[in-house]
mmCIF file of C-alpha atoms in Angstrom:
data_model
loop_
_atom_site.group_PDB
_atom_site.id
_atom_site.type_symbol
_atom_site.label_atom_id
_atom_site.label_comp_id
_atom_site.label_asym_id
_atom_site.label_seq_id
_atom_site.Cartn_x
_atom_site.Cartn_y
_atom_site.Cartn_z
ATOM 1 C CA UNK W 227 -39.323 121.794 -169.647
ATOM 2 C CA UNK W 228 -37.345 122.185 -166.136
ATOM 3 C CA UNK W 229 -35.304 125.302 -165.020
ATOM 4 C CA UNK W 230 -32.272 125.262 -164.081
ATOM 5 C CA UNK W 231 -31.150 123.212 -161.166
ATOM 6 C CA UNK W 232 -27.922 122.650 -159.512
ATOM 7 C CA UNK W 233 -28.895 121.252 -156.256
ATOM 8 C CA UNK W 234 -25.470 120.116 -155.419
ATOM 9 C CA UNK W 235 -23.893 122.655 -156.074
ATOM 10 C CA UNK W 236 -26.205 124.661 -154.121
ATOM 11 C CA UNK W 237 -25.831 121.367 -151.366
ATOM 12 C CA UNK W 238 -22.156 121.843 -151.521
ATOM 13 C CA UNK W 239 -22.237 125.925 -150.472
ATOM 14 C CA UNK W 240 -24.619 125.156 -147.850
ATOM 15 C CA UNK W 241 -22.651 122.373 -146.004
ATOM 16 C CA UNK W 242 -19.298 124.820 -146.320
ATOM 17 C CA UNK W 243 -21.417 127.722 -144.920
ATOM 18 C CA UNK W 244 -23.823 126.722 -143.348
ATOM 19 C CA UNK W 245 -24.395 123.258 -142.417
ATOM 20 C CA UNK W 246 -20.737 122.311 -140.684
ATOM 21 C CA UNK W 247 -20.851 125.597 -138.595
ATOM 22 C CA UNK W 248 -24.161 124.830 -137.284
ATOM 23 C CA UNK W 249 -24.868 125.193 -133.145
ATOM 24 C CA UNK W 250 -26.049 122.237 -131.107
ATOM 25 C CA UNK W 251 -28.468 124.355 -129.545
ATOM 26 C CA UNK W 252 -30.688 126.907 -130.756
ATOM 27 C CA UNK W 253 -33.395 128.346 -128.815
ATOM 28 C CA UNK W 254 -34.425 131.057 -131.109
ATOM 29 C CA UNK W 255 -36.078 128.113 -133.759
ATOM 30 C CA UNK W 256 -34.237 129.676 -136.458
ATOM 31 C CA UNK W 257 -30.567 129.394 -137.855
ATOM 32 C CA UNK W 258 -29.961 132.583 -140.065
ATOM 33 C CA UNK W 259 -27.183 132.630 -142.561
ATOM 34 C CA UNK W 260 -25.955 135.069 -145.000
ATOM 35 C CA UNK W 261 -24.192 134.183 -148.071
ATOM 36 C CA UNK W 262 -21.923 136.866 -150.023
ATOM 37 C CA UNK W 263 -22.478 137.372 -153.360
ATOM 38 C CA UNK W 264 -18.594 136.774 -153.624
ATOM 39 C CA UNK W 265 -19.112 133.508 -151.705
ATOM 40 C CA UNK W 266 -22.194 132.760 -154.057
ATOM 41 C CA UNK W 267 -19.449 133.468 -157.137
ATOM 42 C CA UNK W 268 -17.397 130.988 -156.056
ATOM 43 C CA UNK W 269 -19.740 128.258 -156.899
ATOM 44 C CA UNK W 270 -22.040 129.651 -159.354
ATOM 45 C CA UNK W 271 -21.566 131.018 -162.889
ATOM 46 C CA UNK W 272 -23.980 133.873 -162.032
ATOM 47 C CA UNK W 273 -26.051 135.271 -158.477
ATOM 48 C CA UNK W 274 -29.384 133.974 -160.917
ATOM 49 C CA UNK W 275 -28.125 130.668 -160.950
ATOM 50 C CA UNK W 276 -27.859 130.070 -157.215
ATOM 51 C CA UNK W 277 -31.232 131.902 -156.817
ATOM 52 C CA UNK W 278 -32.689 129.132 -159.396
ATOM 53 C CA UNK W 279 -31.620 126.558 -157.280
ATOM 54 C CA UNK W 280 -32.287 127.512 -154.084
ATOM 55 C CA UNK W 281 -35.458 128.095 -155.446
ATOM 56 C CA UNK W 282 -35.586 124.296 -155.713
ATOM 57 C CA UNK W 283 -34.382 123.714 -151.925
ATOM 58 C CA UNK W 284 -36.707 125.926 -150.726
ATOM 59 C CA UNK W 285 -39.508 123.364 -151.731
ATOM 60 C CA UNK W 286 -38.205 121.085 -149.204
ATOM 61 C CA UNK W 287 -40.830 119.837 -146.573
ATOM 62 C CA UNK W 288 -40.043 117.445 -143.387
ATOM 63 C CA UNK W 289 -42.198 115.039 -142.500
ATOM 64 C CA UNK W 290 -42.039 113.079 -139.045
ATOM 65 C CA UNK W 291 -44.036 110.319 -137.984
ATOM 66 C CA UNK W 292 -44.746 110.335 -134.255
ATOM 67 C CA UNK W 293 -44.785 106.601 -133.469
ATOM 68 C CA UNK W 294 -46.750 106.990 -130.324
ATOM 69 C CA UNK W 295 -49.440 108.664 -131.914
ATOM 70 C CA UNK W 296 -49.640 108.314 -135.321
ATOM 71 C CA UNK W 297 -49.491 111.964 -135.745
ATOM 72 C CA UNK W 298 -47.582 113.327 -138.347
ATOM 73 C CA UNK W 299 -45.781 116.627 -138.174
ATOM 74 C CA UNK W 300 -44.152 118.774 -140.870
ATOM 75 C CA UNK W 301 -42.217 121.502 -140.906
ATOM 76 C CA UNK W 302 -40.611 123.843 -144.000
ATOM 77 C CA UNK W 303 -36.771 123.649 -144.515
ATOM 78 C CA UNK W 304 -36.714 127.340 -145.124
ATOM 79 C CA UNK W 305 -38.693 130.162 -143.579
ATOM 80 C CA UNK W 306 -37.405 132.598 -145.342
ATOM 81 C CA UNK W 307 -35.060 133.860 -147.607
ATOM 82 C CA UNK W 308 -34.119 137.784 -148.507
ATOM 83 C CA UNK W 309 -31.737 138.611 -151.907
ATOM 84 C CA UNK W 310 -29.910 142.010 -151.751
ATOM 85 C CA UNK W 311 -27.145 143.005 -153.555
ATOM 86 C CA UNK W 312 -24.749 142.266 -151.048
ATOM 87 C CA UNK W 313 -25.488 138.488 -150.805
ATOM 88 C CA UNK W 314 -28.398 136.252 -149.929
ATOM 89 C CA UNK W 315 -29.929 136.051 -146.036
ATOM 90 C CA UNK W 316 -30.997 132.601 -145.641
ATOM 91 C CA UNK W 317 -33.584 131.756 -142.443
ATOM 92 C CA UNK W 318 -33.987 127.812 -141.702
ATOM 93 C CA UNK W 319 -35.951 126.336 -139.448
ATOM 94 C CA UNK W 320 -33.809 124.706 -136.754
ATOM 95 C CA UNK W 321 -35.734 121.510 -135.922
ATOM 96 C CA UNK W 322 -36.440 120.912 -139.655
ATOM 97 C CA UNK W 323 -32.228 121.882 -140.621
ATOM 98 C CA UNK W 324 -31.608 119.412 -137.988
ATOM 99 C CA UNK W 325 -33.817 116.675 -138.893
ATOM 100 C CA UNK W 326 -32.658 117.292 -143.263
ATOM 101 C CA UNK W 327 -28.535 116.602 -141.922
ATOM 102 C CA UNK W 328 -29.244 113.613 -139.702
ATOM 103 C CA UNK W 329 -32.930 111.768 -140.865
ATOM 104 C CA UNK W 330 -34.176 108.643 -138.827
ATOM 105 C CA UNK W 331 -36.826 106.132 -140.318
ATOM 106 C CA UNK W 332 -39.558 108.255 -139.115
ATOM 107 C CA UNK W 333 -38.260 111.000 -141.615
ATOM 108 C CA UNK W 334 -39.065 111.674 -144.677
ATOM 109 C CA UNK W 335 -37.848 114.441 -147.101
ATOM 110 C CA UNK W 336 -39.975 116.017 -149.581
ATOM 111 C CA UNK W 337 -39.061 117.735 -152.408
ATOM 112 C CA UNK W 338 -41.757 117.911 -155.395
ATOM 113 C CA UNK W 339 -39.633 119.582 -157.982
ATOM 114 C CA UNK W 340 -36.595 117.003 -157.559
ATOM 115 C CA UNK W 341 -39.299 114.400 -157.783
ATOM 116 C CA UNK W 342 -40.581 115.462 -161.222
ATOM 117 C CA UNK W 343 -36.724 115.159 -162.212
ATOM 118 C CA UNK W 344 -36.856 111.979 -160.875
ATOM 119 C CA UNK W 345 -40.006 110.702 -162.641
ATOM 120 C CA UNK W 346 -38.925 112.799 -165.808
ATOM 121 C CA UNK W 347 -35.971 110.793 -166.076
ATOM 122 C CA UNK W 348 -37.769 107.133 -165.533
ATOM 123 C CA UNK W 349 -40.830 107.943 -167.609
ATOM 124 C CA UNK W 350 -39.415 106.000 -170.683
ATOM 125 C CA UNK W 351 -38.562 102.830 -168.459
ATOM 126 C CA UNK W 352 -42.515 102.251 -168.404
ATOM 127 C CA UNK W 353 -42.673 101.494 -164.597
ATOM 128 C CA UNK W 354 -43.909 103.776 -161.817
ATOM 129 C CA UNK W 355 -41.230 105.767 -161.053
ATOM 130 C CA UNK W 356 -43.374 108.123 -158.237
ATOM 131 C CA UNK W 357 -43.332 104.918 -155.895
ATOM 132 C CA UNK W 358 -39.878 103.628 -156.523
ATOM 133 C CA UNK W 359 -38.840 107.353 -155.618
ATOM 134 C CA UNK W 360 -40.933 106.920 -152.444
ATOM 135 C CA UNK W 361 -39.349 103.359 -151.751
ATOM 136 C CA UNK W 362 -35.811 105.425 -152.134
ATOM 137 C CA UNK W 363 -35.776 108.136 -150.313
ATOM 138 C CA UNK W 364 -38.125 106.962 -147.086
ATOM 139 C CA UNK W 365 -35.517 103.829 -146.774
ATOM 140 C CA UNK W 366 -31.723 103.953 -147.313
ATOM 141 C CA UNK W 367 -32.054 100.810 -147.505
ATOM 142 C CA UNK W 368 -34.498 98.604 -149.305
ATOM 143 C CA UNK W 369 -34.699 95.028 -149.848
ATOM 144 C CA UNK W 370 -37.349 92.973 -152.023
ATOM 145 C CA UNK W 371 -37.975 90.261 -154.207
ATOM 146 C CA UNK W 372 -38.110 90.629 -157.729
ATOM 147 C CA UNK W 373 -41.993 89.151 -157.902
ATOM 148 C CA UNK W 374 -43.008 92.044 -155.380
ATOM 149 C CA UNK W 375 -40.973 95.043 -157.311
ATOM 150 C CA UNK W 376 -42.011 93.885 -160.518
ATOM 151 C CA UNK W 377 -46.060 94.114 -159.225
ATOM 152 C CA UNK W 378 -45.000 97.007 -156.824
ATOM 153 C CA UNK W 379 -43.656 98.853 -159.806
ATOM 154 C CA UNK W 380 -46.015 97.519 -162.473
ATOM 155 C CA UNK W 381 -43.484 95.852 -164.736
ATOM 156 C CA UNK W 382 -43.852 93.475 -167.037
ATOM 157 C CA UNK W 383 -40.209 91.648 -167.635
ATOM 158 C CA UNK W 384 -39.039 88.207 -166.879
ATOM 159 C CA UNK W 385 -36.639 87.758 -163.939
ATOM 160 C CA UNK W 386 -34.109 87.223 -166.360
ATOM 161 C CA UNK W 387 -34.727 90.329 -168.262
ATOM 162 C CA UNK W 388 -35.411 92.508 -165.357
ATOM 163 C CA UNK W 389 -31.698 93.686 -164.600
ATOM 164 C CA UNK W 390 -30.641 94.573 -167.924
ATOM 165 C CA UNK W 391 -33.685 96.178 -169.117
ATOM 166 C CA UNK W 392 -34.735 98.113 -165.788
ATOM 167 C CA UNK W 393 -32.232 97.791 -163.003
ATOM 168 C CA UNK W 394 -28.929 98.486 -164.775
ATOM 169 C CA UNK W 395 -30.576 101.048 -166.724
ATOM 170 C CA UNK W 396 -32.297 102.654 -163.430
ATOM 171 C CA UNK W 397 -29.206 102.837 -161.723
ATOM 172 C CA UNK W 398 -27.159 104.280 -164.741
ATOM 173 C CA UNK W 399 -29.642 107.271 -165.301
ATOM 174 C CA UNK W 400 -30.058 108.356 -161.763
ATOM 175 C CA UNK W 401 -26.461 108.107 -161.036
ATOM 176 C CA UNK W 402 -26.007 110.432 -164.133
ATOM 177 C CA UNK W 403 -28.659 113.044 -162.771
ATOM 178 C CA UNK W 404 -26.335 113.346 -159.652
ATOM 179 C CA UNK W 405 -23.149 113.623 -161.152
ATOM 180 C CA UNK W 406 -25.035 116.555 -163.253
ATOM 181 C CA UNK W 407 -26.136 117.923 -160.479
ATOM 182 C CA UNK W 408 -29.526 117.676 -160.527
ATOM 183 C CA UNK W 409 -30.913 115.090 -157.679
ATOM 184 C CA UNK W 410 -29.320 115.296 -154.246
ATOM 185 C CA UNK W 411 -28.181 111.167 -154.234
ATOM 186 C CA UNK W 412 -27.766 108.231 -156.293
ATOM 187 C CA UNK W 413 -28.262 104.947 -155.582
ATOM 188 C CA UNK W 414 -26.686 101.352 -155.933
ATOM 189 C CA UNK W 415 -28.610 98.412 -156.594
ATOM 190 C CA UNK W 416 -27.579 94.550 -156.327
ATOM 191 C CA UNK W 417 -28.992 91.189 -156.982
ATOM 192 C CA UNK W 418 -29.212 88.281 -155.010
ATOM 193 C CA UNK W 419 -29.214 85.147 -157.682
ATOM 194 C CA UNK W 420 -29.643 81.339 -156.424
ATOM 195 C CA UNK W 421 -27.255 78.845 -155.882
ATOM 196 C CA UNK W 422 -28.535 76.019 -158.105
ATOM 197 C CA UNK W 423 -30.174 75.975 -161.668
ATOM 198 C CA UNK W 424 -27.709 77.339 -164.660
ATOM 199 C CA UNK W 425 -26.912 81.215 -164.824
ATOM 200 C CA UNK W 426 -28.384 81.849 -161.524
ATOM 201 C CA UNK W 427 -31.834 82.958 -161.012
ATOM 202 C CA UNK W 428 -32.611 86.092 -159.377
ATOM 203 C CA UNK W 429 -33.872 85.969 -155.963
ATOM 204 C CA UNK W 430 -33.587 89.257 -154.141
ATOM 205 C CA UNK W 431 -33.248 93.133 -155.226
ATOM 206 C CA UNK W 432 -31.397 95.559 -153.374
ATOM 207 C CA UNK W 433 -31.419 99.037 -153.502
ATOM 208 C CA UNK W 434 -29.103 101.334 -151.074
ATOM 209 C CA UNK W 435 -29.560 104.871 -151.687
ATOM 210 C CA UNK W 436 -26.727 107.549 -151.425
ATOM 211 C CA UNK W 437 -27.510 110.444 -149.933
ATOM 212 C CA UNK W 438 -25.030 113.935 -151.277
ATOM 213 C CA UNK W 439 -24.681 115.130 -147.232
ATOM 214 C CA UNK W 440 -23.694 111.662 -146.350
ATOM 215 C CA UNK W 441 -21.001 111.099 -149.187
ATOM 216 C CA UNK W 442 -19.643 114.771 -147.881
ATOM 217 C CA UNK W 443 -19.530 114.037 -144.326
ATOM 218 C CA UNK W 444 -17.655 110.678 -145.095
ATOM 219 C CA UNK W 445 -14.915 112.596 -147.097
ATOM 220 C CA UNK W 446 -14.782 115.252 -144.732
ATOM 221 C CA UNK W 447 -14.068 112.445 -141.991
ATOM 222 C CA UNK W 448 -12.004 110.578 -143.872
ATOM 223 C CA UNK W 449 -8.820 111.991 -142.839
ATOM 224 C CA UNK W 450 -9.658 110.987 -138.917
ATOM 225 C CA UNK W 451 -10.922 107.275 -139.922
ATOM 226 C CA UNK W 452 -7.522 106.758 -142.056
ATOM 227 C CA UNK W 453 -5.387 108.493 -139.206
ATOM 228 C CA UNK W 454 -7.527 105.945 -136.399
ATOM 229 C CA UNK W 455 -6.895 102.980 -138.515
ATOM 230 C CA UNK W 456 -2.948 103.802 -139.343
ATOM 231 C CA UNK W 457 -2.259 104.033 -135.135
ATOM 232 C CA UNK W 458 -4.135 100.413 -134.726
ATOM 233 C CA UNK W 459 -2.128 99.012 -137.441
ATOM 234 C CA UNK W 460 1.471 100.280 -135.559
ATOM 235 C CA UNK W 461 0.006 99.230 -131.991
ATOM 236 C CA UNK W 462 -0.624 96.006 -133.803
ATOM 237 C CA UNK W 463 2.026 95.325 -136.815
ATOM 238 C CA UNK W 464 5.407 95.267 -135.148
ATOM 239 C CA UNK W 465 6.874 95.868 -138.602
ATOM 240 C CA UNK W 466 6.933 97.851 -141.507
ATOM 241 C CA UNK W 467 3.519 97.734 -143.450
ATOM 242 C CA UNK W 468 2.886 100.362 -145.921
ATOM 243 C CA UNK W 469 1.474 98.332 -148.602
ATOM 244 C CA UNK W 470 -1.748 97.934 -146.167
ATOM 245 C CA UNK W 471 -1.492 101.710 -145.629
ATOM 246 C CA UNK W 472 -1.081 101.969 -149.890
ATOM 247 C CA UNK W 473 -3.880 99.499 -149.766
ATOM 248 C CA UNK W 474 -6.353 102.010 -146.926
ATOM 249 C CA UNK W 475 -5.927 104.556 -148.847
ATOM 250 C CA UNK W 476 -7.177 103.141 -152.365
ATOM 251 C CA UNK W 477 -10.763 102.402 -150.460
ATOM 252 C CA UNK W 478 -13.293 104.714 -151.048
ATOM 253 C CA UNK W 479 -14.582 106.868 -148.120
ATOM 254 C CA UNK W 480 -17.669 105.125 -147.033
ATOM 255 C CA UNK W 481 -15.192 101.213 -146.928
ATOM 256 C CA UNK W 482 -12.873 103.552 -144.923
#
């Protein structure tokens, strides 16, 4: 039985109080932050809920692969926490935090608790959920053939049943965990079908991992992006364009 975990709420408070105020230069190697009890209770019902979610967060390790030497460097995301009646002091490793906020292809974010939540939720689908987790968290975009996917995950369904029995339920389950605040990401799965034959044979499967911090970043930049598009429309179109602006406002943050 997993204990209370609201990693999404924790990321929301950290995004507001720490991430968006992070200095580009830090000679000390650490980022010291203090979050007051008053601020914590604006996000969490109790301090205990905050501490429980923080206990999940501090398990995060950042791995960086060095291409030139094939070495792997590992950084703890959090070096120390100190809880008092007034609030909680969190000391991040600066290098790890930068990589956590802006990962690239050589970065792997490890958290055994989050992985266990993911694997436990997918246990009923009879697939190698631990391998799927690694694929999704190490690649923001992952594409494969249905045959290779079935071989990798140990799935026995035919291609025609793959989407209904595995892909759709897995996508839905992960999205529910994200909405409940238990996973810091959700996934989108699309399939490619052959143009030939009846019903369209599945020839490819595409996974896209949507990290919550990227979602927050896009939402924060949305007003600037819309203003930029609007300014360009004014330059290009010598007539009224309210229908275009209305259409832009209806787009999601990623599309904008």
